[in-house]
GROMACS .gro file of N, CA and C in nm:
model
  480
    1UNK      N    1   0.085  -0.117   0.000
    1UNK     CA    2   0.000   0.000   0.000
    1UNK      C    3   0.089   0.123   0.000
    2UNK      N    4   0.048   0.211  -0.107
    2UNK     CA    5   0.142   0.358  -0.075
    2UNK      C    6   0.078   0.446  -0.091
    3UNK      N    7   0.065   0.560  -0.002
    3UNK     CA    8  -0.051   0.654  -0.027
    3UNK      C    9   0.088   0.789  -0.039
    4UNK      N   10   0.010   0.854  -0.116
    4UNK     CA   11   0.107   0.967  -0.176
    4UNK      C   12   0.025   1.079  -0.164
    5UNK      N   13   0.037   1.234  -0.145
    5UNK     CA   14   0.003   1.390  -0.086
    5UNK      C   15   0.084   1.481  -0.127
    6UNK      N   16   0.023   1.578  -0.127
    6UNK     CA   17   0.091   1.680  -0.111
    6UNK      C   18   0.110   1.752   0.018
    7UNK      N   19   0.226   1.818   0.055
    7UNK     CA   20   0.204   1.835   0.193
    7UNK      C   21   0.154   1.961   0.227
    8UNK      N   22   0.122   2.025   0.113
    8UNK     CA   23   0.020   2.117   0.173
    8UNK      C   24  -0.170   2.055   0.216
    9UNK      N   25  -0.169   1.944   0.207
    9UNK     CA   26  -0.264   1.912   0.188
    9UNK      C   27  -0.288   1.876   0.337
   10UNK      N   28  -0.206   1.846   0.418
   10UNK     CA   29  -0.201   1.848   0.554
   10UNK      C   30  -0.126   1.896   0.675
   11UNK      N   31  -0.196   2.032   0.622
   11UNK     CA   32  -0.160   2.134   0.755
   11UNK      C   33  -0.222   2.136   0.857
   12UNK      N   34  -0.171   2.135   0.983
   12UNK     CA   35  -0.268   2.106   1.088
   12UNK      C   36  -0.230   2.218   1.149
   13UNK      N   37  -0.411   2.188   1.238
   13UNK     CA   38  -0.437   2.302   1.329
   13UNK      C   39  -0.467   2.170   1.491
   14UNK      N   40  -0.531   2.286   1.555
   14UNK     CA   41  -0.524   2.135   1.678
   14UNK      C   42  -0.698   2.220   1.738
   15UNK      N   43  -0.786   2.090   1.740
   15UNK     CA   44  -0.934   2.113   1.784
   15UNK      C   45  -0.924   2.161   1.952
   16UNK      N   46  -1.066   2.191   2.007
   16UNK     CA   47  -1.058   2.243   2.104
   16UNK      C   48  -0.996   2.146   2.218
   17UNK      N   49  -1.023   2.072   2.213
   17UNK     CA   50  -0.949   1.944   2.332
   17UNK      C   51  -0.824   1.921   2.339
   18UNK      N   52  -0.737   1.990   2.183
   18UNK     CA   53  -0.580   1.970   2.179
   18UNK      C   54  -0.589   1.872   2.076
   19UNK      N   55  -0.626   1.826   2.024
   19UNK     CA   56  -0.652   1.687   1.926
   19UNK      C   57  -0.572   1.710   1.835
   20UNK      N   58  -0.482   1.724   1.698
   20UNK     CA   59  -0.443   1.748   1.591
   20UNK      C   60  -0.557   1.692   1.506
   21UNK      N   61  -0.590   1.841   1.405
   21UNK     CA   62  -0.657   1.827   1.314
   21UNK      C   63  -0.623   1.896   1.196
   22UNK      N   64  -0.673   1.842   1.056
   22UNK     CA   65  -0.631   1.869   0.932
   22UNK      C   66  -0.733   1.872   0.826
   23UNK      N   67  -0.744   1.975   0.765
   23UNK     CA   68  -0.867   1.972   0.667
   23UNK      C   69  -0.880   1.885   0.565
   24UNK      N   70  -0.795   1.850   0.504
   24UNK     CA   71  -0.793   1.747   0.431
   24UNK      C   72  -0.760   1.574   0.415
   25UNK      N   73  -0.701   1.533   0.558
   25UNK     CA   74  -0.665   1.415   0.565
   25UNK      C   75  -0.699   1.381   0.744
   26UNK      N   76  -0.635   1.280   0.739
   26UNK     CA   77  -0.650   1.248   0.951
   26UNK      C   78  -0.531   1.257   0.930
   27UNK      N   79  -0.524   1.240   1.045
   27UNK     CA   80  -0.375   1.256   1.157
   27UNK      C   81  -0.408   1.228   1.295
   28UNK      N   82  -0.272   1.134   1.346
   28UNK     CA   83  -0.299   1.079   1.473
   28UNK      C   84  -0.154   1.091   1.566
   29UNK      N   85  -0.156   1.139   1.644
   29UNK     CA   86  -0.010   1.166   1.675
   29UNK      C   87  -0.027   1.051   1.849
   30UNK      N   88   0.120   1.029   1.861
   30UNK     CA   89   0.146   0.967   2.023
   30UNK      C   90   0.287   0.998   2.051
   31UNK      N   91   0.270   1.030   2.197
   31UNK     CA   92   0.441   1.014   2.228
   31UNK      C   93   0.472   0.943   2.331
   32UNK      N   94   0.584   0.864   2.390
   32UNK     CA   95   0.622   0.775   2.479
   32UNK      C   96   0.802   0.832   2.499
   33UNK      N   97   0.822   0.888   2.641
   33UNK     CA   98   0.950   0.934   2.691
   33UNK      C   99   1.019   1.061   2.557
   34UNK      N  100   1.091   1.026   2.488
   34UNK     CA  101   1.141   1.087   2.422
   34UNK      C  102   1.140   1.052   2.218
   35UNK      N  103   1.042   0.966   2.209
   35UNK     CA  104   0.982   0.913   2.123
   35UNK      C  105   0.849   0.967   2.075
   36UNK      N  106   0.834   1.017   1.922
   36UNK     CA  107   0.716   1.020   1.888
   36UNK      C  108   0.643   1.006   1.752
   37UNK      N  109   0.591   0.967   1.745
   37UNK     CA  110   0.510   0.900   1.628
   37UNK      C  111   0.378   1.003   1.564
   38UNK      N  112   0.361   1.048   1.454
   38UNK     CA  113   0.262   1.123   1.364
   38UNK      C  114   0.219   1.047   1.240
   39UNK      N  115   0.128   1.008   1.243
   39UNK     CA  116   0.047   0.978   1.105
   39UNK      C  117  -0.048   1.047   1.021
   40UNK      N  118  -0.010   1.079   0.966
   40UNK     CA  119  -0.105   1.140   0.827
   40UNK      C  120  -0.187   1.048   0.702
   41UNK      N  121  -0.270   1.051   0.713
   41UNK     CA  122  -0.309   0.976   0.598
   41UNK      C  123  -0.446   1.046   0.535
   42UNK      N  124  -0.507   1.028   0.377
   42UNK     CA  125  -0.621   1.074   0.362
   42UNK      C  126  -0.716   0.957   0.442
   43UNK      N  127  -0.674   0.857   0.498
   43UNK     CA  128  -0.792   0.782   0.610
   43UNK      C  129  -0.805   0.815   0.733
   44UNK      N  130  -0.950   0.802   0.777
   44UNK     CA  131  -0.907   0.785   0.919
   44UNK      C  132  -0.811   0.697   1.010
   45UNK      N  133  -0.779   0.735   1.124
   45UNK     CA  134  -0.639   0.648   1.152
   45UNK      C  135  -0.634   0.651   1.317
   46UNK      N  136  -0.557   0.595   1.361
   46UNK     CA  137  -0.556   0.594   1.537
   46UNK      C  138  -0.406   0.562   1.551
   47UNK      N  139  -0.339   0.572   1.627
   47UNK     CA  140  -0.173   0.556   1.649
   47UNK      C  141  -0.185   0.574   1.826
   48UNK      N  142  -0.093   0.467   1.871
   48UNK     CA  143  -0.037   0.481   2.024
   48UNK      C  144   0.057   0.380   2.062
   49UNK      N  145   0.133   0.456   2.137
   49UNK     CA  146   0.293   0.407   2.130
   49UNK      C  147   0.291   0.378   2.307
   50UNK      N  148   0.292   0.259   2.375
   50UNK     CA  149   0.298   0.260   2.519
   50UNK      C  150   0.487   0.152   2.565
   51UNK      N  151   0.482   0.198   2.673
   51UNK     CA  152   0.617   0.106   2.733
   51UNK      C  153   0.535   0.011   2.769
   52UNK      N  154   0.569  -0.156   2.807
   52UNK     CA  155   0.544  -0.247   2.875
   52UNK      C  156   0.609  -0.211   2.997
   53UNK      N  157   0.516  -0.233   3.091
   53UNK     CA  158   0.521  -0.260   3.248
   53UNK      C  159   0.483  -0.395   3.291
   54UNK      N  160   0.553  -0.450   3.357
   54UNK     CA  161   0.486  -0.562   3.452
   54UNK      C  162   0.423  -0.488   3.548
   55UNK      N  163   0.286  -0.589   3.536
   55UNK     CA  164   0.144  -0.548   3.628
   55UNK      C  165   0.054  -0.704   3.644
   56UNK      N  166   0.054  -0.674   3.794
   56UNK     CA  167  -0.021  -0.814   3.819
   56UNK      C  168  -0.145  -0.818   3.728
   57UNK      N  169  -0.158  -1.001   3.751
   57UNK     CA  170  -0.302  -1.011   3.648
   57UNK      C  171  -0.386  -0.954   3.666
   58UNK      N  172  -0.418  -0.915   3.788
   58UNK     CA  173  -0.529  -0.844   3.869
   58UNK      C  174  -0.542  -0.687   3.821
   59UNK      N  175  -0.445  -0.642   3.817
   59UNK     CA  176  -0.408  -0.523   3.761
   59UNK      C  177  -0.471  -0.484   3.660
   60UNK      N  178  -0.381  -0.578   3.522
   60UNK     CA  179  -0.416  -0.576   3.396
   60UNK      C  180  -0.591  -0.579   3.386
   61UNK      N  181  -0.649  -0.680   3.488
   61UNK     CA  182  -0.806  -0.695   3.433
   61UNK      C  183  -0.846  -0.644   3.532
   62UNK      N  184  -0.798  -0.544   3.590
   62UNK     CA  185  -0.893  -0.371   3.638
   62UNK      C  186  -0.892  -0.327   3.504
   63UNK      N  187  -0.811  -0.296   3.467
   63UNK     CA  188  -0.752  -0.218   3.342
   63UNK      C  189  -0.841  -0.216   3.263
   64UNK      N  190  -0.840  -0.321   3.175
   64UNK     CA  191  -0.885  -0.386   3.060
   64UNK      C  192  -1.067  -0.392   3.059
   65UNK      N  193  -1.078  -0.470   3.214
   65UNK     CA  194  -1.187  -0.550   3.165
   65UNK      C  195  -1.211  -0.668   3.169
   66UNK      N  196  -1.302  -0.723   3.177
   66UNK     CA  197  -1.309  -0.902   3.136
   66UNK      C  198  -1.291  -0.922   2.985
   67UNK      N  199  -1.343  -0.902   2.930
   67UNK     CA  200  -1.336  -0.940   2.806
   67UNK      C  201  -1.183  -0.875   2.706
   68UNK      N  202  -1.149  -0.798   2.745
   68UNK     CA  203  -1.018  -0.763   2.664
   68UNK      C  204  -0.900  -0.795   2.758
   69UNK      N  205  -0.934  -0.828   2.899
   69UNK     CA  206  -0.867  -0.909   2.972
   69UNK      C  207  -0.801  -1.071   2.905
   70UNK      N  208  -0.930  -1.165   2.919
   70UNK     CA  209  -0.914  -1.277   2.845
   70UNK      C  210  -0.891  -1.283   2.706
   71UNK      N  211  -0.892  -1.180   2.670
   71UNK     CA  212  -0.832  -1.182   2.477
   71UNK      C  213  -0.677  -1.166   2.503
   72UNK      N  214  -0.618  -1.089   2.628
   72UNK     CA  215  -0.460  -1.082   2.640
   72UNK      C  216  -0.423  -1.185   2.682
   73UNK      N  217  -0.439  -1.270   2.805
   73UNK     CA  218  -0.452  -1.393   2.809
   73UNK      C  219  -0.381  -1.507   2.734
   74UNK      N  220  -0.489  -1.494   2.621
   74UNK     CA  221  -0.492  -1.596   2.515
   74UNK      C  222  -0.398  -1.507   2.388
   75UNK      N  223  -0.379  -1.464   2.367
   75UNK     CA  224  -0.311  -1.381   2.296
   75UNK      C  225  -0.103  -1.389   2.351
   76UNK      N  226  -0.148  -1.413   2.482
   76UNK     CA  227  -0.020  -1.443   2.563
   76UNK      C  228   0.022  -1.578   2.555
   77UNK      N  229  -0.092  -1.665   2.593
   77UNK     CA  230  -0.047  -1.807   2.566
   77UNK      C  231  -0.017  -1.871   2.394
   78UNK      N  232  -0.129  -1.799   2.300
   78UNK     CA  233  -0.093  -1.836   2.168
   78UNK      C  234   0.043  -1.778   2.108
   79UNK      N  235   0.085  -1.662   2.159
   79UNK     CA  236   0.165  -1.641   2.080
   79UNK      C  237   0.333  -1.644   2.162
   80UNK      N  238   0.289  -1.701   2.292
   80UNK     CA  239   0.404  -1.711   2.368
   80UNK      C  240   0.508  -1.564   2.365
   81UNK      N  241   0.367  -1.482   2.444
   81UNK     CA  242   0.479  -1.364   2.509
   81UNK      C  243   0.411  -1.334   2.636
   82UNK      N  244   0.482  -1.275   2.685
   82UNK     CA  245   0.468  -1.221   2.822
   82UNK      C  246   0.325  -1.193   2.855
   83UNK      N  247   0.263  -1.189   2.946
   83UNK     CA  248   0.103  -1.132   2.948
   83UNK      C  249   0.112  -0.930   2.969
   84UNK      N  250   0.218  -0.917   3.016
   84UNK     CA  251   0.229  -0.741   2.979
   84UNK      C  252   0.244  -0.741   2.870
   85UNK      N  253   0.321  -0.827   2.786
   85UNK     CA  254   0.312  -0.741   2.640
   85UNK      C  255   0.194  -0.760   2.571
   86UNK      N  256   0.133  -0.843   2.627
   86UNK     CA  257  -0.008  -0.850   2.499
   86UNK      C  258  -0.114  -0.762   2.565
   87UNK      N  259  -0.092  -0.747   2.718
   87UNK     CA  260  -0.224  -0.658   2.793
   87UNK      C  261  -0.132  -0.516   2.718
   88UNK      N  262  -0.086  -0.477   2.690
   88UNK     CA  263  -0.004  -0.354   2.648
   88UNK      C  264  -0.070  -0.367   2.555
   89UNK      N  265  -0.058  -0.426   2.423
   89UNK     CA  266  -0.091  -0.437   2.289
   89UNK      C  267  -0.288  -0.383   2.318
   90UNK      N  268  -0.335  -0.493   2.370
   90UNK     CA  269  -0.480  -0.437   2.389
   90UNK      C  270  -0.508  -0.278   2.469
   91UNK      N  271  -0.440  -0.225   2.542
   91UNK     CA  272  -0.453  -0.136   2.585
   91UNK      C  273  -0.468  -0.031   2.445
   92UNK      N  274  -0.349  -0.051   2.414
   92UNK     CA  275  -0.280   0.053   2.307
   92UNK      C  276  -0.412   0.026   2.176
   93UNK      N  277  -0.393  -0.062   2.158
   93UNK     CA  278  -0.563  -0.101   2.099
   93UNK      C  279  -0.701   0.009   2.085
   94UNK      N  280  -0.708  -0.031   2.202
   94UNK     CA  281  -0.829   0.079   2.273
   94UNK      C  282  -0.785   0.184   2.246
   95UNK      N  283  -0.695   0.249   2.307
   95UNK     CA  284  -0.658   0.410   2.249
   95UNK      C  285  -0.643   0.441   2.150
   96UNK      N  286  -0.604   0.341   2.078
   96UNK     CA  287  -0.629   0.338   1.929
   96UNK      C  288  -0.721   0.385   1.843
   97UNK      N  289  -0.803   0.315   1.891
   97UNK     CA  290  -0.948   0.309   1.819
   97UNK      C  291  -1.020   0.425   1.904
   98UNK      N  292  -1.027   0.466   2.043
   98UNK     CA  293  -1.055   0.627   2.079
   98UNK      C  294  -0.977   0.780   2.008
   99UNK      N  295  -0.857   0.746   1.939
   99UNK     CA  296  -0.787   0.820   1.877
   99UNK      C  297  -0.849   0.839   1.692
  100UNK      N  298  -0.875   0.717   1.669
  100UNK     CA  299  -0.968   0.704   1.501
  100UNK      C  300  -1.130   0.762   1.566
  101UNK      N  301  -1.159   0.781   1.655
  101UNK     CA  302  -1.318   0.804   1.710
  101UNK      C  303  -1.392   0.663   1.676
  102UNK      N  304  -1.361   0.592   1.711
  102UNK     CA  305  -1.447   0.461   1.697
  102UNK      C  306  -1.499   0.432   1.858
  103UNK      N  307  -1.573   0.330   1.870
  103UNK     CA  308  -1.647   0.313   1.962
  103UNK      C  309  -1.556   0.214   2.026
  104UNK      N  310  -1.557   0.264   2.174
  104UNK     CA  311  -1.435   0.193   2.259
  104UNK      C  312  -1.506   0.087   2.307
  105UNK      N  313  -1.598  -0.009   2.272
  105UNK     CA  314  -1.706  -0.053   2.349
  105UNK      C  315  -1.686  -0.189   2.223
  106UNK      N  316  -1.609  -0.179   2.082
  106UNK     CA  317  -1.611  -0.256   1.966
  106UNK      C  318  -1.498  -0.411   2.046
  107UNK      N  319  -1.575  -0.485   2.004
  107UNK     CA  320  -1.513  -0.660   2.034
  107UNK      C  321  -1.380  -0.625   1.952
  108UNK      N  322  -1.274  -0.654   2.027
  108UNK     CA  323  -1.127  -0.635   1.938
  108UNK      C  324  -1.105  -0.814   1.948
  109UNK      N  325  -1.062  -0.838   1.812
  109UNK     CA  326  -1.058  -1.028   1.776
  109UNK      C  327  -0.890  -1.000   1.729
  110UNK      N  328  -0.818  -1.060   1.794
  110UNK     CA  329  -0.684  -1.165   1.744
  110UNK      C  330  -0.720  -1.174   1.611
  111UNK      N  331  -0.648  -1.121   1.469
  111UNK     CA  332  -0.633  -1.197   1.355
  111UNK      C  333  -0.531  -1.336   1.331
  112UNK      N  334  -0.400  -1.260   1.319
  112UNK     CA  335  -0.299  -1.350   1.283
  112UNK      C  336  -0.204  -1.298   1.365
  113UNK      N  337  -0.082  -1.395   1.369
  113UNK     CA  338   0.047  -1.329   1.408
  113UNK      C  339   0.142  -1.318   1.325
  114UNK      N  340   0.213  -1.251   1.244
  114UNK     CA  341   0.286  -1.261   1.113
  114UNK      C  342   0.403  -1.288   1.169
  115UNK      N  343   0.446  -1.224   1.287
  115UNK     CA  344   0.602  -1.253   1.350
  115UNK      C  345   0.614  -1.249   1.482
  116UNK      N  346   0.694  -1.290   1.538
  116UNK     CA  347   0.752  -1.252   1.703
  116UNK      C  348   0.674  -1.132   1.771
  117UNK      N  349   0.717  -1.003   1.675
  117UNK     CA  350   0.670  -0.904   1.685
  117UNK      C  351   0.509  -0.830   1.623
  118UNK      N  352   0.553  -0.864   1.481
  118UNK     CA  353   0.403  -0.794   1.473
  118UNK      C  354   0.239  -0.906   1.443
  119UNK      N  355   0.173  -0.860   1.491
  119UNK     CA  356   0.018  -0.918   1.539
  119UNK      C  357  -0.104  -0.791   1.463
  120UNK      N  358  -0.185  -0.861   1.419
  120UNK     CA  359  -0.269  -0.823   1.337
  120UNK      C  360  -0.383  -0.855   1.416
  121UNK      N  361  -0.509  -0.783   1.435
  121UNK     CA  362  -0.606  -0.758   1.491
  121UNK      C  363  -0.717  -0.711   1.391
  122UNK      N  364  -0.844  -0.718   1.442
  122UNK     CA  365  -0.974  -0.657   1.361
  122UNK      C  366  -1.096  -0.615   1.492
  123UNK      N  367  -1.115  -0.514   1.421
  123UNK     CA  368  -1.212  -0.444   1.527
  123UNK      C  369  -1.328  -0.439   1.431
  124UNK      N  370  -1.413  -0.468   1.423
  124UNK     CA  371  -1.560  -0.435   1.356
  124UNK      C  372  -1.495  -0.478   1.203
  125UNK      N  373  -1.488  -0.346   1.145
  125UNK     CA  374  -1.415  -0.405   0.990
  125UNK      C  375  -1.268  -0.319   0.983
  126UNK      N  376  -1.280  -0.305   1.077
  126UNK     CA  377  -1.137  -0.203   1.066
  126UNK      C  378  -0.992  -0.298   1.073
  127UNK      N  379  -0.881  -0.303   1.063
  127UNK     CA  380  -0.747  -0.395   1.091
  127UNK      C  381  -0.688  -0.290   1.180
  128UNK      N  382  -0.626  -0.351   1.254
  128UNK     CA  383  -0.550  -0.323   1.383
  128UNK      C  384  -0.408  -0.385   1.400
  129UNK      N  385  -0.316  -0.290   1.338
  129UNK     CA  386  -0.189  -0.334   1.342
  129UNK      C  387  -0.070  -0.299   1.478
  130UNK      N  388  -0.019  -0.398   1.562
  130UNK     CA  389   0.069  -0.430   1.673
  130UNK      C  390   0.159  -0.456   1.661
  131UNK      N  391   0.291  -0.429   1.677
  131UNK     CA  392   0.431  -0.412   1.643
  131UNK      C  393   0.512  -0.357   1.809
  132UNK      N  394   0.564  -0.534   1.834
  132UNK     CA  395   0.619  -0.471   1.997
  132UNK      C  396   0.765  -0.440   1.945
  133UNK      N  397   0.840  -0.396   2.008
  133UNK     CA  398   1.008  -0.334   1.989
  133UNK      C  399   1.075  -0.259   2.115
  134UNK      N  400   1.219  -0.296   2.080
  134UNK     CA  401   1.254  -0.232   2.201
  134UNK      C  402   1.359  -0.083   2.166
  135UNK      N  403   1.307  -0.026   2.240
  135UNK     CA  404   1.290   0.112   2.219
  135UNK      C  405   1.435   0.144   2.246
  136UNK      N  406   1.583   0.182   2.183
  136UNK     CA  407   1.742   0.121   2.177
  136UNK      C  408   1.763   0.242   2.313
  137UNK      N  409   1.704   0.351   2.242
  137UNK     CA  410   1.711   0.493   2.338
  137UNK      C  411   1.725   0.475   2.516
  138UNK      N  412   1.545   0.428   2.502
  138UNK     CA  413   1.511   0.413   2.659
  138UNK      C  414   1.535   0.249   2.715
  139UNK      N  415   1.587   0.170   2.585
  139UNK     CA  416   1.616   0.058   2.649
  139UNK      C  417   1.484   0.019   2.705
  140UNK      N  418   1.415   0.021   2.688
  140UNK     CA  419   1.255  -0.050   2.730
  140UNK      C  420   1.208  -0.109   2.622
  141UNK      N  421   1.141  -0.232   2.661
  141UNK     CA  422   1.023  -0.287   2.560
  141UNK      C  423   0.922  -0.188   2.556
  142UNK      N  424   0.810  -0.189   2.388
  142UNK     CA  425   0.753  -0.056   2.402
  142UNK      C  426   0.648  -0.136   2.304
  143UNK      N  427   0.514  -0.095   2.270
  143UNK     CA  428   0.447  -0.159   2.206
  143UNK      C  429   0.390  -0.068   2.104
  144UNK      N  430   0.385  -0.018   1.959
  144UNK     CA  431   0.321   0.055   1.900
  144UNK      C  432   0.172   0.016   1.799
  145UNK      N  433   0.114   0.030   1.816
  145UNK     CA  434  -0.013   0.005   1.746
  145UNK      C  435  -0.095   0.082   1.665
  146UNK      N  436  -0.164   0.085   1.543
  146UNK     CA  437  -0.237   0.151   1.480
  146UNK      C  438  -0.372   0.104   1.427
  147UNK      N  439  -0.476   0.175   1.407
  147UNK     CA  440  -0.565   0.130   1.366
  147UNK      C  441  -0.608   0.174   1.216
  148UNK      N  442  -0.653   0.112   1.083
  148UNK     CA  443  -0.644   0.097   0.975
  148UNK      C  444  -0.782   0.118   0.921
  149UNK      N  445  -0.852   0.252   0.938
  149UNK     CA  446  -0.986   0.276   0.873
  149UNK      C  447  -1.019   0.264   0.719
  150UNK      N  448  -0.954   0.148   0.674
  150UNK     CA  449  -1.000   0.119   0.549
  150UNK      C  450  -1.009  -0.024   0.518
  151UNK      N  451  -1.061  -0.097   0.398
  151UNK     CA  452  -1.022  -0.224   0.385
  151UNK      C  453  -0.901  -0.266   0.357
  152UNK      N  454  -0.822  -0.331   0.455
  152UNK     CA  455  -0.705  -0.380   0.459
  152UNK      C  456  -0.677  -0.540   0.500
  153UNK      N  457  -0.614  -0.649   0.390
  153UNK     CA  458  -0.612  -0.757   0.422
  153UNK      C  459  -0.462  -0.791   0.455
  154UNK      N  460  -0.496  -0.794   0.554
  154UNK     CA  461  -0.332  -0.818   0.626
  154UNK      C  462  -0.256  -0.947   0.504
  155UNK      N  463  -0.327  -1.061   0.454
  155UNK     CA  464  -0.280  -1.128   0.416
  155UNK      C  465  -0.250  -1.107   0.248
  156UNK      N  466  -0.248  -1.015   0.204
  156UNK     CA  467  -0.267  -0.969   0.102
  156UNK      C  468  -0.093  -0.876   0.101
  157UNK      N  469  -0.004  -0.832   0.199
  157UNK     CA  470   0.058  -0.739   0.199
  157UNK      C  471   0.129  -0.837   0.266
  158UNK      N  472   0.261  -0.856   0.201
  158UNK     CA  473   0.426  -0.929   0.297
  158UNK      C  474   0.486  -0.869   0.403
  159UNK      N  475   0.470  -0.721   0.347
  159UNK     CA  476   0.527  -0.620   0.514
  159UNK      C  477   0.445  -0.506   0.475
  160UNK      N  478   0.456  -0.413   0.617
  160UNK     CA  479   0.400  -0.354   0.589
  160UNK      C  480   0.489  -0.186   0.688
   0.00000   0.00000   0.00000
């Protein structure tokens, strides 16, 4: 996929809440320590960049929830990682999809896992892309995620 602009085409201003906004495209910005991430696209879009913390289970499913609780879980045992990094991944998820304005309330489903690192997700019809890494700077594991307001078949694209 390559989406191409002009960059006058996305000048931003920022809405009353602080939000970054652009007349002609979305944009989704996040930052984590000294790290930060901006997306532009003519789609809507969601971006959030979190550190992994260890946090008891108990923790995590205050956090979460039951139900996006047991999706990290299983998401932990299938793909054999840590249960912070996948309760991270769903977190970042959610903000995700509050950052695209989608409804934080949408069933987030496990797609595939393409690698170690990156994990593919679907929210309603939207794709939800997860990409953990360690951040060389802060030396922390860090989890970045985006959400994909268009039709996108993960299996259709080798990298992305």
């Amino acid at each position: 996929m390559q989406i191409t602009s002009k960059t006058e085409d996305f000048v931003t201003t920022k809405r009353y809440d602080g939000k970054p906004f652009t007349q002609k495209g979305h944009i989704s910005k996040t930052h984590m320590r000294d790290l930060t991430v901006q997306l532009l696209t003519p789609y809507q879009i969601g971006c959030d960049l979190e550190q992994v913390t260890i946090k008891e289970d108990d923790h995590w499913l205050a956090l979460l929830g039951q139900e996006r609780y047991n999706l990290a879980t299983y998401v932990s045992r299938s793909c054999k990682e840590e249960l912070s990094v996948s309760a991270t991944r769903i977190w970042g998820i959610a903000e995700s999809l509050k950052k695209a304005d989608l409804h934080l309330m949408e069933t987030i489903l496990f797609n595939q896992q393409k690698s170690s690192q990156l994990h593919y997700y679907k929210c309603g019809n939207h794709t939800v892309l997860s990409l953990s890494f360690i951040a060389k700077e802060a030396n922390v594991e860090s989890v970045f995620t985006t959400v994909l307001v268009n039709e996108f078949n993960p299996v259709d694209h080798e990298e992305v």
